[in-house]
Amino acid sequence: MRHIQRQPQQQPLPGQPPRPQRPAGPPPAHGVPPQQAGGHDTYGGYDSGYNTGQVYGAPAGGAPGGPGGPSGPGRPGRAPGPAPDWRKRIKVGSIVLVSALLVTSVATYFWADSKVRREVDLSKVIERPKEGDCTTYLIVGSDSREGMSAEEKKKLHTGSAEGKRTDSMMILAKCSSGNTMISLPRDSDVEIPSFVGSQSGKTFPAQGRRVKLNAAYAEDGPELLVRTVEHNTGLRIDHYAEIGFAGFANIVDALGGVELDIEEGFKDEKSGADFKAGKQTLNGEQSLAFVRTRYAFAESDLQRTKNQQKFLSALASQAATPSTILNPFSLYPMLGAGLDTLIVDKDMGLYDMGQMFFAMKGVNGGDGVSMNMPISGQRGGNLVWDKAKVQQLVKQIQNDEKVTVRGN
């Protein structure tokens, strides 16, 4: 039998009779000693602790604390189980995480892919130059007001002109030797070649017409613009991407603005621009004003194209970061803001768009060259390209050589 430690006998207080002592010997054999009201036992009111049932009278099979309980002498302590296999748990957890990311990525891909507007058919472009070693993109910013309310048009200083025209044009050449971004001023003097109408399918012969470059887009849309650029440069365009005013501003706002270092402040009432020099974060409205301003500069369109390149490179640098791409709360708003206003060629996939974006980021990071198309002079207010430099530039891109030509 287990030893029971008795409580020390309490001494009576002065003036009180002594407490009767419990008789020596074992407790009654019939179980728990009979209890009296008030919690005192029959042995003079001394609380033995037996009334808890923790020592005598516990069932043999197992009330806790009894002889048959887990801590009693009749039953040894339970042996500890095997140690957890943390390697296995980490492996299973990793598989679950990777699977979840894979499912999310696939879902995101199909969601984003469904929003892209593949409306430009480059197969309609005739007499195309040979393919080069680099991948070339013609990136166009149009002045389309599609989907904009009257209030938005007023806020963004876009006016209410119907239709759409090219507000900016640039060639991005993604090469292993380094990326090159070449702005094509909208006032560039070019020849409209023979072409097939994108809607009518009718062949229009060359007439030797010389116009501003943006007139090609206004006459028959993206297909004629690509045909005109290829004819006047000799460089094949692999992909086409176009975004309007609203989409451009929405992407910037979805990113929380774009940080830009403006070297010299300027103001322009027509575009709504009002900038001071220095580092600042531009929202969508300010960004649109920054890339559209031309009348505030002595170089007019040439300075504007430089600003456009600078801004697009900064935009790409901030968008193509892990904090944006891996964060669904940043990625989804950005994609949702831009993809449904982005118009591309029928063969351009999300992978190609990603490559284009990272190529722009590379130019901003110093991995490449940004420039205007080399200009030799003017003709009737139009900017005339330097043919010798253009040919050298095109040859270097076609052969994936380091670009050494510099423009204006």
PDB file of C-alpha atoms in Angstrom, residues 54-318:
ATOM      1  CA  GLN A  54      -8.080   9.926  -4.474  1.00  0.00           C
ATOM      2  CA  VAL A  55      -6.715   7.238  -2.140  1.00  0.00           C
ATOM      3  CA  TYR A  56      -9.304   4.652  -1.214  1.00  0.00           C
ATOM      4  CA  GLY A  57     -12.320   3.404  -3.009  1.00  0.00           C
ATOM      5  CA  ALA A  58     -11.175   4.176  -6.596  1.00  0.00           C
ATOM      6  CA  PRO A  59     -12.270   1.554  -9.101  1.00  0.00           C
ATOM      7  CA  ALA A  60      -9.583  -0.982  -9.852  1.00  0.00           C
ATOM      8  CA  GLY A  61      -9.756  -0.250 -13.527  1.00  0.00           C
ATOM      9  CA  GLY A  62      -8.844   3.228 -13.661  1.00  0.00           C
ATOM     10  CA  ALA A  63      -9.904   6.457 -12.009  1.00  0.00           C
ATOM     11  CA  PRO A  64      -6.924   8.763 -12.307  1.00  0.00           C
ATOM     12  CA  GLY A  65      -4.726   8.561  -9.274  1.00  0.00           C
ATOM     13  CA  GLY A  66      -5.963   5.139  -8.227  1.00  0.00           C
ATOM     14  CA  PRO A  67      -3.943   1.958  -8.235  1.00  0.00           C
ATOM     15  CA  GLY A  68      -5.097   1.236 -11.793  1.00  0.00           C
ATOM     16  CA  GLY A  69      -4.631   4.793 -13.085  1.00  0.00           C
ATOM     17  CA  PRO A  70      -1.803   5.857 -15.315  1.00  0.00           C
ATOM     18  CA  SER A  71       0.296   7.054 -12.396  1.00  0.00           C
ATOM     19  CA  GLY A  72      -0.514   4.259 -10.030  1.00  0.00           C
ATOM     20  CA  PRO A  73       1.806   1.412  -9.147  1.00  0.00           C
ATOM     21  CA  GLY A  74      -0.419  -1.079 -10.886  1.00  0.00           C
ATOM     22  CA  ARG A  75       0.238   0.399 -14.308  1.00  0.00           C
ATOM     23  CA  PRO A  76       3.539   1.652 -15.612  1.00  0.00           C
ATOM     24  CA  GLY A  77       3.781   5.067 -17.415  1.00  0.00           C
ATOM     25  CA  ARG A  78       2.876   4.987 -21.126  1.00  0.00           C
ATOM     26  CA  ALA A  79       5.906   4.790 -23.421  1.00  0.00           C
ATOM     27  CA  PRO A  80       6.482   7.977 -25.537  1.00  0.00           C
ATOM     28  CA  GLY A  81       5.524   7.766 -29.239  1.00  0.00           C
ATOM     29  CA  PRO A  82       8.015   8.051 -32.113  1.00  0.00           C
ATOM     30  CA  ALA A  83       9.534  11.513 -32.732  1.00  0.00           C
ATOM     31  CA  PRO A  84       7.879  13.480 -35.569  1.00  0.00           C
ATOM     32  CA  ASP A  85       9.569  13.160 -38.957  1.00  0.00           C
ATOM     33  CA  TRP A  86      10.218  16.836 -39.723  1.00  0.00           C
ATOM     34  CA  ARG A  87      11.892  16.076 -43.045  1.00  0.00           C
ATOM     35  CA  LYS A  88       8.761  14.351 -44.256  1.00  0.00           C
ATOM     36  CA  ARG A  89       6.546  17.149 -42.976  1.00  0.00           C
ATOM     37  CA  ILE A  90       8.655  19.823 -44.688  1.00  0.00           C
ATOM     38  CA  LYS A  91       8.641  17.809 -47.909  1.00  0.00           C
ATOM     39  CA  VAL A  92       4.858  17.401 -47.867  1.00  0.00           C
ATOM     40  CA  GLY A  93       4.399  21.094 -46.996  1.00  0.00           C
ATOM     41  CA  SER A  94       6.680  22.130 -49.856  1.00  0.00           C
ATOM     42  CA  ILE A  95       4.754  19.961 -52.313  1.00  0.00           C
ATOM     43  CA  VAL A  96       1.459  21.492 -51.177  1.00  0.00           C
ATOM     44  CA  LEU A  97       2.869  25.031 -51.465  1.00  0.00           C
ATOM     45  CA  VAL A  98       4.352  24.446 -54.923  1.00  0.00           C
ATOM     46  CA  SER A  99       1.100  22.852 -56.104  1.00  0.00           C
ATOM     47  CA  ALA A 100      -0.903  25.825 -54.842  1.00  0.00           C
ATOM     48  CA  LEU A 101       1.449  28.267 -56.564  1.00  0.00           C
ATOM     49  CA  LEU A 102       1.273  26.242 -59.773  1.00  0.00           C
ATOM     50  CA  VAL A 103      -2.521  26.199 -59.769  1.00  0.00           C
ATOM     51  CA  THR A 104      -2.600  29.946 -59.037  1.00  0.00           C
ATOM     52  CA  SER A 105      -0.073  30.665 -61.800  1.00  0.00           C
ATOM     53  CA  VAL A 106      -1.998  28.619 -64.363  1.00  0.00           C
ATOM     54  CA  ALA A 107      -5.262  30.304 -63.371  1.00  0.00           C
ATOM     55  CA  THR A 108      -3.616  33.725 -63.591  1.00  0.00           C
ATOM     56  CA  TYR A 109      -2.187  32.898 -67.019  1.00  0.00           C
ATOM     57  CA  PHE A 110      -5.556  31.934 -68.502  1.00  0.00           C
ATOM     58  CA  TRP A 111      -7.297  34.870 -66.832  1.00  0.00           C
ATOM     59  CA  ALA A 112      -4.735  37.355 -68.147  1.00  0.00           C
ATOM     60  CA  ASP A 113      -4.586  35.727 -71.564  1.00  0.00           C
ATOM     61  CA  SER A 114      -8.359  36.064 -71.937  1.00  0.00           C
ATOM     62  CA  LYS A 115      -8.165  39.830 -71.390  1.00  0.00           C
ATOM     63  CA  VAL A 116      -5.584  40.558 -74.118  1.00  0.00           C
ATOM     64  CA  ARG A 117      -6.965  42.024 -77.340  1.00  0.00           C
ATOM     65  CA  ARG A 118      -5.180  40.344 -80.254  1.00  0.00           C
ATOM     66  CA  GLU A 119      -6.549  42.527 -83.037  1.00  0.00           C
ATOM     67  CA  VAL A 120      -3.549  43.256 -85.279  1.00  0.00           C
ATOM     68  CA  ASP A 121      -2.910  40.820 -88.125  1.00  0.00           C
ATOM     69  CA  LEU A 122       0.696  41.158 -89.283  1.00  0.00           C
ATOM     70  CA  SER A 123       0.093  38.516 -91.969  1.00  0.00           C
ATOM     71  CA  LYS A 124      -1.617  41.292 -93.953  1.00  0.00           C
ATOM     72  CA  VAL A 125       1.662  43.226 -94.139  1.00  0.00           C
ATOM     73  CA  ILE A 126       3.301  42.691 -97.532  1.00  0.00           C
ATOM     74  CA  GLU A 127       6.886  42.798 -98.838  1.00  0.00           C
ATOM     75  CA  ARG A 128       8.439  42.301 -95.449  1.00  0.00           C
ATOM     76  CA  PRO A 129      12.194  42.572 -94.712  1.00  0.00           C
ATOM     77  CA  LYS A 130      14.204  39.499 -93.751  1.00  0.00           C
ATOM     78  CA  GLU A 131      14.093  38.222 -90.198  1.00  0.00           C
ATOM     79  CA  GLY A 132      16.964  39.277 -87.963  1.00  0.00           C
ATOM     80  CA  ASP A 133      18.669  37.736 -84.942  1.00  0.00           C
ATOM     81  CA  CYS A 134      16.899  40.026 -82.457  1.00  0.00           C
ATOM     82  CA  THR A 135      13.239  40.181 -81.473  1.00  0.00           C
ATOM     83  CA  THR A 136      11.730  43.541 -82.395  1.00  0.00           C
ATOM     84  CA  TYR A 137       8.614  45.208 -81.001  1.00  0.00           C
ATOM     85  CA  LEU A 138       6.798  48.263 -82.330  1.00  0.00           C
ATOM     86  CA  ILE A 139       5.342  49.913 -79.207  1.00  0.00           C
ATOM     87  CA  VAL A 140       2.642  52.512 -79.803  1.00  0.00           C
ATOM     88  CA  GLY A 141       0.866  54.882 -77.463  1.00  0.00           C
ATOM     89  CA  SER A 142      -2.372  56.006 -79.040  1.00  0.00           C
ATOM     90  CA  ASP A 143      -4.574  58.940 -78.137  1.00  0.00           C
ATOM     91  CA  SER A 144      -7.634  56.705 -78.002  1.00  0.00           C
ATOM     92  CA  ARG A 145     -10.274  57.913 -75.541  1.00  0.00           C
ATOM     93  CA  GLU A 146     -12.053  54.564 -75.665  1.00  0.00           C
ATOM     94  CA  GLY A 147     -13.931  53.815 -72.453  1.00  0.00           C
ATOM     95  CA  MET A 148     -13.280  57.260 -70.941  1.00  0.00           C
ATOM     96  CA  SER A 149     -16.068  59.336 -69.438  1.00  0.00           C
ATOM     97  CA  ALA A 150     -16.395  63.067 -70.077  1.00  0.00           C
ATOM     98  CA  GLU A 151     -15.091  63.694 -66.570  1.00  0.00           C
ATOM     99  CA  GLU A 152     -12.009  61.526 -67.189  1.00  0.00           C
ATOM    100  CA  LYS A 153     -11.293  63.269 -70.495  1.00  0.00           C
ATOM    101  CA  LYS A 154     -11.409  66.613 -68.728  1.00  0.00           C
ATOM    102  CA  LYS A 155      -9.263  65.423 -65.830  1.00  0.00           C
ATOM    103  CA  LEU A 156      -6.593  63.927 -68.111  1.00  0.00           C
ATOM    104  CA  HIS A 157      -6.639  66.869 -70.576  1.00  0.00           C
ATOM    105  CA  THR A 158      -7.196  64.518 -73.528  1.00  0.00           C
ATOM    106  CA  GLY A 159      -9.854  66.464 -75.384  1.00  0.00           C
ATOM    107  CA  SER A 160     -12.761  64.689 -77.074  1.00  0.00           C
ATOM    108  CA  ALA A 161     -11.454  63.973 -80.571  1.00  0.00           C
ATOM    109  CA  GLU A 162     -13.063  60.973 -82.220  1.00  0.00           C
ATOM    110  CA  GLY A 163     -11.043  58.001 -83.459  1.00  0.00           C
ATOM    111  CA  LYS A 164      -7.432  57.549 -82.472  1.00  0.00           C
ATOM    112  CA  ARG A 165      -3.980  58.558 -83.611  1.00  0.00           C
ATOM    113  CA  THR A 166      -0.474  57.604 -82.567  1.00  0.00           C
ATOM    114  CA  ASP A 167       0.825  59.766 -79.769  1.00  0.00           C
ATOM    115  CA  SER A 168       4.153  57.937 -79.451  1.00  0.00           C
ATOM    116  CA  MET A 169       5.995  55.235 -81.401  1.00  0.00           C
ATOM    117  CA  MET A 170       9.168  53.360 -80.617  1.00  0.00           C
ATOM    118  CA  ILE A 171      11.055  50.260 -81.712  1.00  0.00           C
ATOM    119  CA  LEU A 172      12.360  47.984 -78.988  1.00  0.00           C
ATOM    120  CA  ALA A 173      15.003  45.489 -80.143  1.00  0.00           C
ATOM    121  CA  LYS A 174      15.638  42.673 -77.672  1.00  0.00           C
ATOM    122  CA  CYS A 175      19.105  41.313 -78.472  1.00  0.00           C
ATOM    123  CA  SER A 176      21.660  39.142 -76.704  1.00  0.00           C
ATOM    124  CA  SER A 177      24.212  41.899 -77.345  1.00  0.00           C
ATOM    125  CA  GLY A 178      22.054  44.428 -75.487  1.00  0.00           C
ATOM    126  CA  ASN A 179      18.604  45.931 -75.851  1.00  0.00           C
ATOM    127  CA  THR A 180      17.920  49.056 -77.899  1.00  0.00           C
ATOM    128  CA  MET A 181      14.962  51.414 -77.644  1.00  0.00           C
ATOM    129  CA  ILE A 182      14.519  53.775 -80.598  1.00  0.00           C
ATOM    130  CA  SER A 183      11.878  56.494 -80.559  1.00  0.00           C
ATOM    131  CA  LEU A 184      10.256  57.370 -83.870  1.00  0.00           C
ATOM    132  CA  PRO A 185       9.109  61.011 -83.797  1.00  0.00           C
ATOM    133  CA  ARG A 186       5.537  61.358 -85.013  1.00  0.00           C
ATOM    134  CA  ASP A 187       6.708  64.161 -87.303  1.00  0.00           C
ATOM    135  CA  SER A 188       9.196  61.879 -89.087  1.00  0.00           C
ATOM    136  CA  ASP A 189       9.182  62.315 -92.866  1.00  0.00           C
ATOM    137  CA  VAL A 190       8.369  58.910 -94.443  1.00  0.00           C
ATOM    138  CA  GLU A 191       7.070  57.422 -97.672  1.00  0.00           C
ATOM    139  CA  ILE A 192       3.780  55.531 -97.723  1.00  0.00           C
ATOM    140  CA  PRO A 193       4.510  52.309 -99.683  1.00  0.00           C
ATOM    141  CA  SER A 194       2.118  49.984-101.471  1.00  0.00           C
ATOM    142  CA  PHE A 195      -0.075  48.085 -99.011  1.00  0.00           C
ATOM    143  CA  VAL A 196      -3.111  45.866 -98.608  1.00  0.00           C
ATOM    144  CA  GLY A 197      -6.029  47.464 -96.778  1.00  0.00           C
ATOM    145  CA  SER A 198      -6.506  45.879 -93.363  1.00  0.00           C
ATOM    146  CA  GLN A 199     -10.295  45.943 -93.697  1.00  0.00           C
ATOM    147  CA  SER A 200     -10.962  46.040 -97.430  1.00  0.00           C
ATOM    148  CA  GLY A 201      -8.249  43.610 -98.523  1.00  0.00           C
ATOM    149  CA  LYS A 202      -7.681  45.865-101.504  1.00  0.00           C
ATOM    150  CA  THR A 203      -4.136  46.509-102.752  1.00  0.00           C
ATOM    151  CA  PHE A 204      -3.115  50.166-102.840  1.00  0.00           C
ATOM    152  CA  PRO A 205      -0.106  50.882-105.080  1.00  0.00           C
ATOM    153  CA  ALA A 206       2.718  53.170-104.007  1.00  0.00           C
ATOM    154  CA  GLN A 207       2.272  56.771-105.120  1.00  0.00           C
ATOM    155  CA  GLY A 208       5.462  58.265-103.727  1.00  0.00           C
ATOM    156  CA  ARG A 209       3.522  60.134-101.044  1.00  0.00           C
ATOM    157  CA  ARG A 210       5.626  61.557 -98.256  1.00  0.00           C
ATOM    158  CA  VAL A 211       3.821  62.216 -95.002  1.00  0.00           C
ATOM    159  CA  LYS A 212       4.381  62.406 -91.279  1.00  0.00           C
ATOM    160  CA  LEU A 213       4.752  58.952 -89.738  1.00  0.00           C
ATOM    161  CA  ASN A 214       1.608  59.185 -87.629  1.00  0.00           C
ATOM    162  CA  ALA A 215      -0.439  59.713 -90.826  1.00  0.00           C
ATOM    163  CA  ALA A 216       0.129  56.057 -91.744  1.00  0.00           C
ATOM    164  CA  TYR A 217      -1.682  54.922 -88.617  1.00  0.00           C
ATOM    165  CA  ALA A 218      -4.484  57.409 -89.172  1.00  0.00           C
ATOM    166  CA  GLU A 219      -4.952  56.167 -92.754  1.00  0.00           C
ATOM    167  CA  ASP A 220      -5.228  52.403 -92.215  1.00  0.00           C
ATOM    168  CA  GLY A 221      -4.310  51.521 -88.638  1.00  0.00           C
ATOM    169  CA  PRO A 222      -1.558  49.355 -87.151  1.00  0.00           C
ATOM    170  CA  GLU A 223      -0.955  47.180 -90.219  1.00  0.00           C
ATOM    171  CA  LEU A 224      -0.110  50.152 -92.445  1.00  0.00           C
ATOM    172  CA  LEU A 225       1.998  51.677 -89.670  1.00  0.00           C
ATOM    173  CA  VAL A 226       4.062  48.468 -89.457  1.00  0.00           C
ATOM    174  CA  ARG A 227       4.331  48.314 -93.236  1.00  0.00           C
ATOM    175  CA  THR A 228       5.515  51.955 -93.365  1.00  0.00           C
ATOM    176  CA  VAL A 229       8.091  51.512 -90.600  1.00  0.00           C
ATOM    177  CA  GLU A 230       9.486  48.367 -92.236  1.00  0.00           C
ATOM    178  CA  HIS A 231       9.612  50.017 -95.673  1.00  0.00           C
ATOM    179  CA  ASN A 232      11.427  53.128 -94.421  1.00  0.00           C
ATOM    180  CA  THR A 233      13.864  51.366 -92.069  1.00  0.00           C
ATOM    181  CA  GLY A 234      14.435  47.942 -93.635  1.00  0.00           C
ATOM    182  CA  LEU A 235      13.932  46.391 -90.174  1.00  0.00           C
ATOM    183  CA  ARG A 236      11.377  43.624 -89.697  1.00  0.00           C
ATOM    184  CA  ILE A 237       8.888  44.105 -86.863  1.00  0.00           C
ATOM    185  CA  ASP A 238       8.115  40.862 -85.013  1.00  0.00           C
ATOM    186  CA  HIS A 239       5.435  42.098 -82.615  1.00  0.00           C
ATOM    187  CA  TYR A 240       3.094  45.044 -82.181  1.00  0.00           C
ATOM    188  CA  ALA A 241       1.780  46.471 -78.882  1.00  0.00           C
ATOM    189  CA  GLU A 242      -0.493  49.501 -78.407  1.00  0.00           C
ATOM    190  CA  ILE A 243      -2.087  51.112 -75.363  1.00  0.00           C
ATOM    191  CA  GLY A 244      -4.454  54.078 -75.077  1.00  0.00           C
ATOM    192  CA  PHE A 245      -4.630  57.005 -72.685  1.00  0.00           C
ATOM    193  CA  ALA A 246      -6.961  55.382 -70.156  1.00  0.00           C
ATOM    194  CA  GLY A 247      -5.018  52.137 -69.916  1.00  0.00           C
ATOM    195  CA  PHE A 248      -1.744  53.968 -69.474  1.00  0.00           C
ATOM    196  CA  ALA A 249      -3.040  56.110 -66.604  1.00  0.00           C
ATOM    197  CA  ASN A 250      -4.767  53.156 -64.928  1.00  0.00           C
ATOM    198  CA  ILE A 251      -1.601  51.039 -64.919  1.00  0.00           C
ATOM    199  CA  VAL A 252       0.341  53.817 -63.215  1.00  0.00           C
ATOM    200  CA  ASP A 253      -2.347  54.254 -60.558  1.00  0.00           C
ATOM    201  CA  ALA A 254      -2.551  50.486 -60.000  1.00  0.00           C
ATOM    202  CA  LEU A 255       1.178  50.497 -59.252  1.00  0.00           C
ATOM    203  CA  GLY A 256       0.750  53.310 -56.757  1.00  0.00           C
ATOM    204  CA  GLY A 257       2.558  55.785 -59.008  1.00  0.00           C
ATOM    205  CA  VAL A 258       5.935  55.837 -60.723  1.00  0.00           C
ATOM    206  CA  GLU A 259       8.984  57.503 -59.202  1.00  0.00           C
ATOM    207  CA  LEU A 260      10.835  59.751 -61.631  1.00  0.00           C
ATOM    208  CA  ASP A 261      13.712  62.192 -61.402  1.00  0.00           C
ATOM    209  CA  ILE A 262      12.819  65.243 -63.510  1.00  0.00           C
ATOM    210  CA  GLU A 263      15.966  67.154 -64.393  1.00  0.00           C
ATOM    211  CA  GLU A 264      14.282  70.443 -65.259  1.00  0.00           C
ATOM    212  CA  GLY A 265      10.804  71.596 -64.357  1.00  0.00           C
ATOM    213  CA  PHE A 266       8.267  72.551 -67.046  1.00  0.00           C
ATOM    214  CA  LYS A 267       4.662  73.587 -67.464  1.00  0.00           C
ATOM    215  CA  ASP A 268       2.216  73.095 -70.326  1.00  0.00           C
ATOM    216  CA  GLU A 269      -1.469  74.089 -70.313  1.00  0.00           C
ATOM    217  CA  LYS A 270      -2.445  71.793 -73.185  1.00  0.00           C
ATOM    218  CA  SER A 271      -1.265  68.584 -71.512  1.00  0.00           C
ATOM    219  CA  GLY A 272      -1.849  69.792 -67.965  1.00  0.00           C
ATOM    220  CA  ALA A 273       1.827  69.365 -67.063  1.00  0.00           C
ATOM    221  CA  ASP A 274       3.175  71.343 -64.116  1.00  0.00           C
ATOM    222  CA  PHE A 275       6.396  69.845 -62.788  1.00  0.00           C
ATOM    223  CA  LYS A 276       9.229  71.049 -60.626  1.00  0.00           C
ATOM    224  CA  ALA A 277      12.727  69.617 -60.902  1.00  0.00           C
ATOM    225  CA  GLY A 278      13.687  66.743 -58.638  1.00  0.00           C
ATOM    226  CA  LYS A 279      12.624  63.247 -57.593  1.00  0.00           C
ATOM    227  CA  GLN A 280       8.884  62.749 -57.331  1.00  0.00           C
ATOM    228  CA  THR A 281       6.181  60.102 -57.641  1.00  0.00           C
ATOM    229  CA  LEU A 282       3.785  60.659 -60.541  1.00  0.00           C
ATOM    230  CA  ASN A 283       0.215  59.358 -60.500  1.00  0.00           C
ATOM    231  CA  GLY A 284      -1.665  58.368 -63.650  1.00  0.00           C
ATOM    232  CA  GLU A 285      -2.832  61.869 -64.511  1.00  0.00           C
ATOM    233  CA  GLN A 286       0.625  63.381 -64.022  1.00  0.00           C
ATOM    234  CA  SER A 287       2.313  60.570 -65.948  1.00  0.00           C
ATOM    235  CA  LEU A 288       0.092  61.085 -68.963  1.00  0.00           C
ATOM    236  CA  ALA A 289       0.847  64.811 -68.910  1.00  0.00           C
ATOM    237  CA  PHE A 290       4.576  64.090 -68.660  1.00  0.00           C
ATOM    238  CA  VAL A 291       4.734  61.829 -71.736  1.00  0.00           C
ATOM    239  CA  ARG A 292       2.410  63.986 -73.861  1.00  0.00           C
ATOM    240  CA  THR A 293       4.011  67.408 -73.378  1.00  0.00           C
ATOM    241  CA  ARG A 294       5.757  68.781 -76.452  1.00  0.00           C
ATOM    242  CA  TYR A 295       5.032  72.517 -76.679  1.00  0.00           C
ATOM    243  CA  ALA A 296       6.979  73.319 -73.517  1.00  0.00           C
ATOM    244  CA  PHE A 297      10.278  72.287 -75.145  1.00  0.00           C
ATOM    245  CA  ALA A 298      12.432  73.948 -77.768  1.00  0.00           C
ATOM    246  CA  GLU A 299      13.099  70.505 -79.298  1.00  0.00           C
ATOM    247  CA  SER A 300       9.354  69.813 -79.296  1.00  0.00           C
ATOM    248  CA  ASP A 301       8.741  66.210 -80.390  1.00  0.00           C
ATOM    249  CA  LEU A 302      12.371  65.119 -79.934  1.00  0.00           C
ATOM    250  CA  GLN A 303      12.343  66.071 -76.254  1.00  0.00           C
ATOM    251  CA  ARG A 304       8.955  64.466 -75.809  1.00  0.00           C
ATOM    252  CA  THR A 305      10.195  61.137 -77.172  1.00  0.00           C
ATOM    253  CA  LYS A 306      13.121  61.254 -74.741  1.00  0.00           C
ATOM    254  CA  ASN A 307      10.681  61.792 -71.876  1.00  0.00           C
ATOM    255  CA  GLN A 308       8.544  58.915 -73.108  1.00  0.00           C
ATOM    256  CA  GLN A 309      11.517  56.554 -73.132  1.00  0.00           C
ATOM    257  CA  LYS A 310      12.580  57.675 -69.684  1.00  0.00           C
ATOM    258  CA  PHE A 311       9.140  57.174 -68.248  1.00  0.00           C
ATOM    259  CA  LEU A 312       8.462  53.778 -69.850  1.00  0.00           C
ATOM    260  CA  SER A 313      11.789  52.455 -68.614  1.00  0.00           C
ATOM    261  CA  ALA A 314      11.008  53.652 -65.081  1.00  0.00           C
ATOM    262  CA  LEU A 315       7.524  52.131 -65.295  1.00  0.00           C
ATOM    263  CA  ALA A 316       8.950  48.778 -66.392  1.00  0.00           C
ATOM    264  CA  SER A 317      11.574  48.850 -63.655  1.00  0.00           C
ATOM    265  CA  GLN A 318       8.962  49.307 -60.952  1.00  0.00           C
TER     266      GLN A 318
END
